[in-house]
Coordinates of C-alpha atoms and ligand atoms in Angstrom, one line a residue:
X1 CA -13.1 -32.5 3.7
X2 CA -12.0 -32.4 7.2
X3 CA -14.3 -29.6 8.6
X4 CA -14.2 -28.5 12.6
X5 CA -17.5 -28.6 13.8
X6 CA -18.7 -25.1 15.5
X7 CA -18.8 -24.7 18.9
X8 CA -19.0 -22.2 21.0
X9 CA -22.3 -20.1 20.3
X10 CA -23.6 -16.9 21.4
X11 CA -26.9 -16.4 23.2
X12 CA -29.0 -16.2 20.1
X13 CA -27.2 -19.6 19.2
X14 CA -24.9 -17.9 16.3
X15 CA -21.3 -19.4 16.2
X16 CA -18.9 -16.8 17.9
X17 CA -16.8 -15.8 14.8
X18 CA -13.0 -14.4 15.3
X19 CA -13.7 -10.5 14.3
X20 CA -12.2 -10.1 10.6
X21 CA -10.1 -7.3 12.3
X22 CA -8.7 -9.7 14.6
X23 CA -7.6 -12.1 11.7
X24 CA -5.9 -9.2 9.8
X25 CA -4.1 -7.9 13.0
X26 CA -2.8 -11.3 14.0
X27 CA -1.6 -12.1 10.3
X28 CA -0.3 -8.5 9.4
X29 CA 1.8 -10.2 12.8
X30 CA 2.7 -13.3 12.1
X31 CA 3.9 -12.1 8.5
X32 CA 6.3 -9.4 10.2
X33 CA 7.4 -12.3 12.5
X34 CA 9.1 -14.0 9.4
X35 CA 10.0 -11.6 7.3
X36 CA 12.5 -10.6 10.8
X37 CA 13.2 -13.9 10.2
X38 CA 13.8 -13.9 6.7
X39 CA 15.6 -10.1 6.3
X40 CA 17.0 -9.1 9.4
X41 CA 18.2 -5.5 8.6
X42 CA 14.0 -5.2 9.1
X43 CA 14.1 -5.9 12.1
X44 CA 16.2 -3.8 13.2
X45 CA 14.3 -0.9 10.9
X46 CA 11.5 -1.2 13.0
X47 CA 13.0 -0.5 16.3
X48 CA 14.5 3.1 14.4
X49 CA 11.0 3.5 13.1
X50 CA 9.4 3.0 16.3
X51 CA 11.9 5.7 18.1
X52 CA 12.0 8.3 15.6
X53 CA 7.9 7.8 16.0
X54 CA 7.6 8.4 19.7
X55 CA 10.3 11.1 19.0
X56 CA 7.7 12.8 17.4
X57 CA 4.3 11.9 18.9
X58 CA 6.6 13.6 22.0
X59 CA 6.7 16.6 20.3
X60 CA 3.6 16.9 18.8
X61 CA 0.8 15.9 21.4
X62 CA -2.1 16.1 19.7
X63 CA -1.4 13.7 17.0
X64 CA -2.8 10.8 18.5
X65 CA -6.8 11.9 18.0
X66 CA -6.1 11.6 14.6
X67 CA -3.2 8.6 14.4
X68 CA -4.0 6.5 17.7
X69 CA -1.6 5.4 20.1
X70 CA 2.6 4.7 19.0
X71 CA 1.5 1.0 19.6
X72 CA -1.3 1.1 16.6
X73 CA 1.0 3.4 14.9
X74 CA 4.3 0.9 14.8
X75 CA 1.5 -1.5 13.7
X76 CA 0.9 -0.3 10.5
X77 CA 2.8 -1.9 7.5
X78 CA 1.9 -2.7 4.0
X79 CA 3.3 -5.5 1.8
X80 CA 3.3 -6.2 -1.6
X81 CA 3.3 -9.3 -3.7
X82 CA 3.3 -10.5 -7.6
X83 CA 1.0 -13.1 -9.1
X84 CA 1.6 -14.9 -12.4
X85 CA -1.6 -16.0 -12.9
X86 CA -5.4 -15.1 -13.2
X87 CA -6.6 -17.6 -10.7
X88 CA -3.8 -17.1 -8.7
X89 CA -5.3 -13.4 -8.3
X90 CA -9.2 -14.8 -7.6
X91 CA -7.9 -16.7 -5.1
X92 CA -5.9 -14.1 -3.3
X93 CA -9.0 -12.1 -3.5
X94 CA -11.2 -14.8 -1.3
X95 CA -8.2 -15.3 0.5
X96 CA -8.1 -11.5 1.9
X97 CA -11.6 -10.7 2.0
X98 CA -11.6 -13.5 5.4
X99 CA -9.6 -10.7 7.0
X100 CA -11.9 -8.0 6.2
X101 CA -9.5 -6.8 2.9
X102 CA -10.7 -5.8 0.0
X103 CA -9.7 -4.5 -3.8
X104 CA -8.6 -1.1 -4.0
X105 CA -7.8 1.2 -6.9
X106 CA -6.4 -0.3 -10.4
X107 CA -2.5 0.8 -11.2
X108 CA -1.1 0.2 -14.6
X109 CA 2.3 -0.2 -14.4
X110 CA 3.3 -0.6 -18.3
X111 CA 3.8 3.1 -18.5
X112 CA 6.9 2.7 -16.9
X113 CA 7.9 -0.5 -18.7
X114 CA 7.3 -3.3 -16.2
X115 CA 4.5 -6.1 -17.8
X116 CA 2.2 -6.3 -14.2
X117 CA -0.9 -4.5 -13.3
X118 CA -1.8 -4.1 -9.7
X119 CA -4.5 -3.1 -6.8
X120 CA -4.3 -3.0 -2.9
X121 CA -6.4 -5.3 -1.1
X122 CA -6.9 -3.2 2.3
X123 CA -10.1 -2.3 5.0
X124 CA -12.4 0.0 3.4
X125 CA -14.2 1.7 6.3
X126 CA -13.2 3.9 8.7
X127 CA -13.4 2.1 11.4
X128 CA -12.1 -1.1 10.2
X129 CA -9.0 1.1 9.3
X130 CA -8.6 2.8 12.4
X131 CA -8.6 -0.9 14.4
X132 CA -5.9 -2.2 11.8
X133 CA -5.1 -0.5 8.3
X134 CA -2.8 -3.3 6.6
X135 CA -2.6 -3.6 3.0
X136 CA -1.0 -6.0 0.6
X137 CA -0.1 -4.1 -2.9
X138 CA -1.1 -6.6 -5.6
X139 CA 0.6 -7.6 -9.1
X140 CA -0.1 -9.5 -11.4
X141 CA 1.7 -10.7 -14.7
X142 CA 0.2 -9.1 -17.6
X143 CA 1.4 -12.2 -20.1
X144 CA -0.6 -10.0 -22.7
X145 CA 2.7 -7.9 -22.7
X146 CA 4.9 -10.5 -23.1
X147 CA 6.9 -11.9 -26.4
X148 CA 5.1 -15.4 -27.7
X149 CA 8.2 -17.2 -26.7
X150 CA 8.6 -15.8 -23.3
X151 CA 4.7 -16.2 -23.0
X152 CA 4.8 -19.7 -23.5
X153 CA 7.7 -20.3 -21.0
X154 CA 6.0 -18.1 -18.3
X155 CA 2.6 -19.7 -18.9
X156 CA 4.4 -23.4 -18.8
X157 CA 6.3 -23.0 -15.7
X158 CA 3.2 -21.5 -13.5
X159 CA 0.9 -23.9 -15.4
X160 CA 2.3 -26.4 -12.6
X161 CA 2.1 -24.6 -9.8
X162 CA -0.3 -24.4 -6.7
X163 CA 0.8 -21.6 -4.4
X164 CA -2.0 -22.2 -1.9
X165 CA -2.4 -25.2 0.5
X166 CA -5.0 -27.4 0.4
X167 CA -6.1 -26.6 3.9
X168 CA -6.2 -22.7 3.2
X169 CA -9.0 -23.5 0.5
X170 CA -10.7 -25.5 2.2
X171 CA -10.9 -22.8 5.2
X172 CA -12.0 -19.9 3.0
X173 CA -14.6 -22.1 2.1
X174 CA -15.6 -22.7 5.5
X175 CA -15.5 -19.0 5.9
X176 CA -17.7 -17.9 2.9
X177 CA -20.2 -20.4 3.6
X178 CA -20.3 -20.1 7.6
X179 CA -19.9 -16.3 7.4
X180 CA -16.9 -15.7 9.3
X181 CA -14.4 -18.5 11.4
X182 CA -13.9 -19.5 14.8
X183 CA -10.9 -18.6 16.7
X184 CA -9.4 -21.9 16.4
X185 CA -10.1 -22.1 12.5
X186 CA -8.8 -18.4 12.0
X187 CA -5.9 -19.8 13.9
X188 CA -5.2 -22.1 11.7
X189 CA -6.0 -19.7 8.5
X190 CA -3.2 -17.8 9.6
X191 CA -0.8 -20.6 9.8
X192 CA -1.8 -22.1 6.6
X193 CA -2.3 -18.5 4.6
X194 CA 1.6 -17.1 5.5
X195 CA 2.6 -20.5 3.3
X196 CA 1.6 -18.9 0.4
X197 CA 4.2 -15.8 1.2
X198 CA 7.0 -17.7 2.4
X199 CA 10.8 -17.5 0.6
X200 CA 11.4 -20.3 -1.2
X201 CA 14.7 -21.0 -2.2
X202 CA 14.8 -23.7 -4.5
X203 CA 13.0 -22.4 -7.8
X204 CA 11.1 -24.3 -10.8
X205 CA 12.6 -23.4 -13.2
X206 CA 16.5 -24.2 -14.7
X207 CA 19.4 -21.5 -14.2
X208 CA 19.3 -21.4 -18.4
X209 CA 15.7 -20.8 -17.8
X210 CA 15.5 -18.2 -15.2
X211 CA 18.4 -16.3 -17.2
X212 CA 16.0 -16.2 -20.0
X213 CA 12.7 -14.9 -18.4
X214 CA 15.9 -12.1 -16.6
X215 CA 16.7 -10.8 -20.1
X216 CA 13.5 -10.2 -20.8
X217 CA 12.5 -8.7 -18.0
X218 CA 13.6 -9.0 -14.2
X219 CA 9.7 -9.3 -13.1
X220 CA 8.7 -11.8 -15.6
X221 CA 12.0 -13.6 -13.6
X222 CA 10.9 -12.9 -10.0
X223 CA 7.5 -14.2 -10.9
X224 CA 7.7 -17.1 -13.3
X225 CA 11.0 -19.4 -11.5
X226 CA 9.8 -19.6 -8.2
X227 CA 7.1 -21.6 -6.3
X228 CA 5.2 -18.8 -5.0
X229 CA 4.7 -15.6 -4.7
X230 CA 7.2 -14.7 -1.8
X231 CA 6.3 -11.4 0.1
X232 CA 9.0 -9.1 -1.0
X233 CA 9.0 -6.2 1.1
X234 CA 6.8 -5.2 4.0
X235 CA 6.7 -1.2 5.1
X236 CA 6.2 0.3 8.1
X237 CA 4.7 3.9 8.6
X238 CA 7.2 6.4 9.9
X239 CA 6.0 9.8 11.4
X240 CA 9.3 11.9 9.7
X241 CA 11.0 10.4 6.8
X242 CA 13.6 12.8 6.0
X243 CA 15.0 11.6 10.1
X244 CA 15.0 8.1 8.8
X245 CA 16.4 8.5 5.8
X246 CA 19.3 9.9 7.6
X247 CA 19.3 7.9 10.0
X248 CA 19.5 4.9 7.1
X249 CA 22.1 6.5 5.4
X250 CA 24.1 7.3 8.8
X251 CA 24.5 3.8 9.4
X252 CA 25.8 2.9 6.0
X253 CA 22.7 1.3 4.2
X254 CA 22.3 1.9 0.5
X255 CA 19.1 3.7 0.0
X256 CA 17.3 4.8 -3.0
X257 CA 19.1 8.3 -4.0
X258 CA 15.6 10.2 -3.9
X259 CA 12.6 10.0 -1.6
X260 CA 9.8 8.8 -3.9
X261 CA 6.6 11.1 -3.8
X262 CA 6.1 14.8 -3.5
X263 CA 9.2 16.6 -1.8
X264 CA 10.0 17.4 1.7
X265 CA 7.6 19.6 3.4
X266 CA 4.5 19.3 1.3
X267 CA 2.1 16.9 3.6
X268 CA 0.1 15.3 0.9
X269 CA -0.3 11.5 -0.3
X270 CA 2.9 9.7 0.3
X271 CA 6.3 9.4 0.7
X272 CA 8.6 6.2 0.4
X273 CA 12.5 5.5 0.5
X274 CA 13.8 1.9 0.2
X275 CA 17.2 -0.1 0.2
X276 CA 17.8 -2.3 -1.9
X277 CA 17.1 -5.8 -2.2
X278 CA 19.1 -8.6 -0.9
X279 CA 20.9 -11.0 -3.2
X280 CA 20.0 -14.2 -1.9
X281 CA 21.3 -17.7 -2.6
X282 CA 19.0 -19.9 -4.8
X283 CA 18.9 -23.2 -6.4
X284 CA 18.1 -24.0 -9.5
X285 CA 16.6 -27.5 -10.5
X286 CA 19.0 -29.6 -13.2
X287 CA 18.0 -32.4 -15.7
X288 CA 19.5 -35.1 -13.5
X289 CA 17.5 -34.7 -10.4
X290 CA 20.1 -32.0 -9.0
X291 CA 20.4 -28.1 -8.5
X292 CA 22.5 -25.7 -9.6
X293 CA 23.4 -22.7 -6.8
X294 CA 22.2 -19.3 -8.2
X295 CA 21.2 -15.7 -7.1
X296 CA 18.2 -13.9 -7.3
X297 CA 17.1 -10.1 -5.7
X298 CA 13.5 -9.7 -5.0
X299 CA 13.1 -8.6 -1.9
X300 CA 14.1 -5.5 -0.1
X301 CA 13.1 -2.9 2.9
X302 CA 10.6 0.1 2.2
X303 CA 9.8 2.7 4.8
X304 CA 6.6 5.4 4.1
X305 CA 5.3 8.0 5.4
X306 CA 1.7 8.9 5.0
X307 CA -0.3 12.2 4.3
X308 CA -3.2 13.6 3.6
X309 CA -5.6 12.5 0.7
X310 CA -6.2 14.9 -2.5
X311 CA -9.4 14.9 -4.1
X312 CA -9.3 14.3 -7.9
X313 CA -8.3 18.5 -8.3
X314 CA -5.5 18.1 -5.9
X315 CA -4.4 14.5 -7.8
X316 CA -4.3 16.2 -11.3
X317 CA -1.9 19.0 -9.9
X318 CA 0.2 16.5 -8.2
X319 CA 0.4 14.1 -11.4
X320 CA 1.1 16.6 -13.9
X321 CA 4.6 17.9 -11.4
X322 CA 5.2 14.3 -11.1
X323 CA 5.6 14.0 -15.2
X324 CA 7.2 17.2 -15.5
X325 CA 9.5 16.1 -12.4
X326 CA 10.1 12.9 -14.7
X327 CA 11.3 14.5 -17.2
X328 CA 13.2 16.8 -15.9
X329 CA 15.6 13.7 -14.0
X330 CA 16.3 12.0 -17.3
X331 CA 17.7 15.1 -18.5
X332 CA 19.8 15.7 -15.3
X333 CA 20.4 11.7 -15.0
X334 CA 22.1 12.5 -18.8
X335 CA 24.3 15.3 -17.0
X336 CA 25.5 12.7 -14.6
X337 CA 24.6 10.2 -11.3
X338 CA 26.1 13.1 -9.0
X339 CA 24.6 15.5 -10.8
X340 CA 21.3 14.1 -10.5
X341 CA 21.4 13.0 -7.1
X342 CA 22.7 16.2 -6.0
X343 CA 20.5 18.5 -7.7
X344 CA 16.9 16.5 -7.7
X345 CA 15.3 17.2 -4.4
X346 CA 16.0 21.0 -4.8
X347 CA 14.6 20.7 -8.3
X348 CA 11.6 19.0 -7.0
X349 CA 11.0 21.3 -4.2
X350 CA 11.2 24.5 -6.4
X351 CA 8.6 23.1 -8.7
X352 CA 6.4 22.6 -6.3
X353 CA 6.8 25.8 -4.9
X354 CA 6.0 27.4 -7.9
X355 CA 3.3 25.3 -9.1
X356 CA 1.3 23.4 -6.7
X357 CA -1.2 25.5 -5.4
X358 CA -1.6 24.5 -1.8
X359 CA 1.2 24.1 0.9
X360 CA -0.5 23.8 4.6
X361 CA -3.4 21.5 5.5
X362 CA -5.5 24.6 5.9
X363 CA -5.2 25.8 2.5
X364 CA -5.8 22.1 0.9
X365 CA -9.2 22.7 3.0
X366 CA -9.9 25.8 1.9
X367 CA -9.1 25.5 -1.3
X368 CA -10.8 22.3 -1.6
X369 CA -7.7 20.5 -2.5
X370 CA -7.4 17.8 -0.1
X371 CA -10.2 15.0 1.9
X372 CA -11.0 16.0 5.5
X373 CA -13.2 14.7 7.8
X374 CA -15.1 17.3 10.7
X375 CA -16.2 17.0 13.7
X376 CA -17.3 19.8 16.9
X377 CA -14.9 20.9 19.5
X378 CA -15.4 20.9 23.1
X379 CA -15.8 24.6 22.7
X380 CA -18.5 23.8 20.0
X381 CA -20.7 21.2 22.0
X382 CA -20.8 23.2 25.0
X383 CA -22.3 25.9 23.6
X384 CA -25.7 26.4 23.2
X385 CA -26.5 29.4 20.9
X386 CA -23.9 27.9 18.6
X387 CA -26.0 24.3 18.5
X388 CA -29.4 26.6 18.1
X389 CA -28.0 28.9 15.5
X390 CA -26.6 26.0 13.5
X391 CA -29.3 24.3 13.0
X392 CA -30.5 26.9 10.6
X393 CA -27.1 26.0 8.8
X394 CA -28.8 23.2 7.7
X395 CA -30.6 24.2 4.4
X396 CA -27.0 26.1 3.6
X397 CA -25.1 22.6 4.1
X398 CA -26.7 21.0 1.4
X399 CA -25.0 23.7 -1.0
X400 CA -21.4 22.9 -1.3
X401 CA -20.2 26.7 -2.0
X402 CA -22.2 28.1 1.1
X403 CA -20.9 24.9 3.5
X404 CA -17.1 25.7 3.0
X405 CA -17.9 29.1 4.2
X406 CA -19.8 27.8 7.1
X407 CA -17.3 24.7 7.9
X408 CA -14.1 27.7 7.5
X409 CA -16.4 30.1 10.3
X410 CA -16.7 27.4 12.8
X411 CA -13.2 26.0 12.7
X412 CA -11.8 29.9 12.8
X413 CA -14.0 30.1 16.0
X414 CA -12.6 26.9 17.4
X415 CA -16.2 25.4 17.5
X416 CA -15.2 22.8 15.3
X417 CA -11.8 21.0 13.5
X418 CA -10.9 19.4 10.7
X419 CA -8.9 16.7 10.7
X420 CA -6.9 15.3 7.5
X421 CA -7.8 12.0 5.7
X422 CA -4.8 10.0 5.5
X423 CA -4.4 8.3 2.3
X424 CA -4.6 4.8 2.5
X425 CA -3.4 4.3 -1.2
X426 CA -0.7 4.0 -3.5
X427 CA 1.3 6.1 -6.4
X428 CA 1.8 4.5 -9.7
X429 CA 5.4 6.1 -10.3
X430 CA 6.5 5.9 -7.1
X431 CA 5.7 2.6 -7.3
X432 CA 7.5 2.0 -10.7
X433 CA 10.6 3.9 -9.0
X434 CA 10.5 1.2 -5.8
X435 CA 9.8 -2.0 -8.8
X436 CA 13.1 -0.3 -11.1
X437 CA 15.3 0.8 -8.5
X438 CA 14.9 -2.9 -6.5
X439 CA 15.4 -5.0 -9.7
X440 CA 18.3 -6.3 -11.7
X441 CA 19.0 -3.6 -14.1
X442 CA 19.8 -6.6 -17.4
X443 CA 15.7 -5.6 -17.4
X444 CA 15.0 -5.9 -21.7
X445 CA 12.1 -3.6 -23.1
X446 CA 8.8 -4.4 -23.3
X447 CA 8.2 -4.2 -27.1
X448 CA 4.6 -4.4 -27.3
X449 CA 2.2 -1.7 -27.4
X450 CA 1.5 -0.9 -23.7
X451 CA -1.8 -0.2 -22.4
X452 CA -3.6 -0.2 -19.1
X453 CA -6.1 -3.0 -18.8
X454 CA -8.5 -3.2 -15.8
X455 CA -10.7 -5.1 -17.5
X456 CA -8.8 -7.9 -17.9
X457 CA -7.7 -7.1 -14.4
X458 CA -11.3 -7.2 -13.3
X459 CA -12.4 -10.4 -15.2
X460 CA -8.7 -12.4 -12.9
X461 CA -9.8 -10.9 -9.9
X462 CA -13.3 -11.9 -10.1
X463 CA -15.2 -8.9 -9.2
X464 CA -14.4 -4.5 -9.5
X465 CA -11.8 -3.0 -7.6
X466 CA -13.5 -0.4 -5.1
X467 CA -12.7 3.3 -7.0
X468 CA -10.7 5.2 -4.0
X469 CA -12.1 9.0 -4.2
X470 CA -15.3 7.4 -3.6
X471 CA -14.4 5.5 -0.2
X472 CA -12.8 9.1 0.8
X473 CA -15.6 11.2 -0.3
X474 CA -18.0 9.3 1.3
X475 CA -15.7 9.6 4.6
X476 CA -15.8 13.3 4.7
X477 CA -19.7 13.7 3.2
X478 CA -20.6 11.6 6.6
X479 CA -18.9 13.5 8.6
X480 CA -20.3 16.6 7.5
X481 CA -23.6 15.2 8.1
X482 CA -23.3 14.1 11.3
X483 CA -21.5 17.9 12.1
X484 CA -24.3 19.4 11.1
X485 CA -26.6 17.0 12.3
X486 CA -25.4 15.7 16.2
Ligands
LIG1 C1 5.4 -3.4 -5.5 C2 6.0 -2.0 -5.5 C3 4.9 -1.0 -5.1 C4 4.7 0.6 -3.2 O1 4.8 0.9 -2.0 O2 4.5 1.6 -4.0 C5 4.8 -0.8 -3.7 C6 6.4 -4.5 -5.8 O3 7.6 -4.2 -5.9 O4 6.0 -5.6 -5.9 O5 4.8 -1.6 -2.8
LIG2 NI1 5.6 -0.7 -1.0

């Protein structure tokens, strides 16, 4: 194994390690770099996102306490990725925990029909976040779904396949056993890690094959004929989506009718438009050593905007307009495309209106709807009967009813603020409308019975995904400490 021997040490004689941060921020890069290369149109997304963002950190001034600066804003971006096997998925795992990224939250995606199930590897703390926030969203194929036929050719065709170099697995090694890398060996990581996410356009499979794994399902297609698991979209964060998805449409690109998420004007969780993907040329191996030219769309442009995170409560309210917001588009989709695409966001709006019970940041607070964090103002540090008097909040903060009342007194007073948690997360329907509306629609049924599966999830991946309203209660219990404590 060709190893690189440690050199430069610290003064208690500890090899200087490149800061996991540091890896994620340069590859989060590198991979932007080529998919420029690869899909130009998002390229030329980012430079619109990064306008219509200083657009409106211009406006609103205070934004970047909470955000940081436009550069670490036009940073952020999240990709996403499908696996076709369970060591594929235990790989991935080592493979993102050398840049500090770890398994998030389990998403069942057989509800709406597609055979994967998912999680997003991402930074868990807040500070790790704060430095660099980028997540990959993580499929793999649930085969368990699948006919026995279709099984079988899946399972044969990715049987063969290695979609990591040998030099990647060798330095994850080296990382696991050292503790961290060197700059020159995460160098080289990063290199030999965007292999396994590059476009390749000759697949493994036949046409007469590929057409296959298409009837049955346009996934089972994407995943199974190609040589690895190509990144297929990568999304920037955008401070107002409804001026991008103008702006998108203005200049003539086919978005997604509907933003996906809650509607206009309701800051919680997530929003996301895409356009759709790009039919690209492929090739298709033949018996006699040649290919056949084909087509295949996988890959497409996403563009999100991020809220606030909802505690469980808040979650339930916002799941159960989602299913009633469901159902209510089928029946307008039967009334017609125009209908439906005229008619939906005012639908969706006037449902929440009605029934979600929160509409500001101040009343998700106060009615306990929504993750915040807390911390004293100015006003609040400086003065001193406030600090005395507090302290004898102390035995009150441990009762949850008495501390809202407390937290609502001081922020009214301007001694202290609250600031939203963003959510770092993901939607399951939204993320079945992004799958559906960027795949071939000759997608088949699944006919088997669906069913979520995290354990089987679990037992590929190796270890538990990290449960989400934990990671965001913790954030906002230690801040409430520390306010009550500093
Ligand atoms: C993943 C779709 C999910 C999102 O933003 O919800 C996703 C995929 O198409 O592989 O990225
Ligand atoms: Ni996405």
């Amino acid at each position: 194994m060709k190893q690189t021997t440690v050199s430069k040490k610290n003064e208690t004689g500890n090899p200087v390690f490149e800061p996991r941060y540091r890896i994620r921020e340069k590859f989060s890069r590198a991979m932007s770099d080529m998919y420029k290369k690869e899909v130009p149109l998002y390229g030329d997304l980012l430079d619109i996102v990064r306008d219509i963002n200083r657009e409106y950190m211009e406006q609103h001034p205070g934004l970047e306490d909470e955000l940081g600066n436009l550069d670490r804003v036009s940073e952020e971006r999240h990709g996403a990725i499908r696996l076709g096997k369970p060591e594929e998925l235990a790989m991935m795992a080592r493979l993102f925990e050398v840049m500090g990224m770890y398994p998030v939250g389990y998403y069942d995606l057989s509800v709406a029909n597609l055979p994967v199930h998912s999680t997003a590897f991402r930074p868990v703390d807040k500070e790790e976040l704060a430095k660099n926030p980028f997540r990959v969203f993580t499929s793999l194929l649930r085969t368990d779904l699948l006919e026995d036929d279709i099984r079988e050719q899946a399972q044969t065709s990715l049987a063969g396949r290695d979609i990591y170099t040998a030099r990647v697995r060798e330095l994850i090694a080296i990382s696991e056993s050292q503790g961290g890398l060197t700059p020159d060996q995460a160098a080289e990581f990063i290199a030999e890690a965007l292999e396994t996410f590059r476009w390749h356009r000759d697949a493994r499979v036949s046409q007469k094959q590929y057409e296959t794994f298409l009837q049955c399902n346009s996934l089972v297609a994407d995943i199974a004929s190609f040589k690895g698991p190509h990144i297929n979209h990568l999304t920037p964060r955008v401070l107002n989506i409804e001026a991008l998805h103008k702006r998108m449409q203005d200049m003539g690109i086919e978005t997604i009718p509907e933003i996906q998420g809650p509607p206009a004007g309701w800051p919680v969780l997530l929003q996301q438009t895409s356009f759709r993907a790009l039919v690209e040329s492929t090739r298709f191996p033949d018996t006699e050593g040649g290919y056949s030219e084909g087509r295949h769309r996988a890959r497409f442009g996403e563009i999100e905007q991020r809220h606030v995170a909802l505690k469980p409560e808040g979650m339930s309210h916002y799941d159960r307009l989602t299913a009633i917001a469901q159902e209510r588009k089928k029946e307008l989709i039967k009334e017609g495309e125009k209908v439906y695409q005229t008619t939906y966001p005012a639908m969706l709006t006037s449902l929440f209106e009605e029934q979600f019970p929160a509409r500001t940041l101040a009343e998700l607070r106060q009615k306990n709807l929504g993750y915040f964090v807390y911390e004293l103002t100015e006003k609040g540090r400086g003065n001193p009967d406030f600090i005395k008097s507090r302290n004898k909040s102390k035995r009150l903060a441990t009762d949850g009813k008495g501390r809202t009342e407390i937290l609502e007194e001081w922020i009214e007073k301007g001694l202290a603020r609250a600031l939203p948690v963003t959510y770092e997360d993901f939607l399951p329907v939204s993320a079945a409308g992004i799958f559906k509306s960027n795949l071939d629609e000759k997608s088949g049924l699944l006919t088997r019975e669906k069913s979520s599966n995290q354990e089987l999830f679990e037992q590929a991946l190796g270890k538990k995904v990290a449960d989400y309203h934990e990671l965001y209660r913790a954030q906002e219990e230690h801040s409430i400490k520390e306010l009550f404590q500093s």
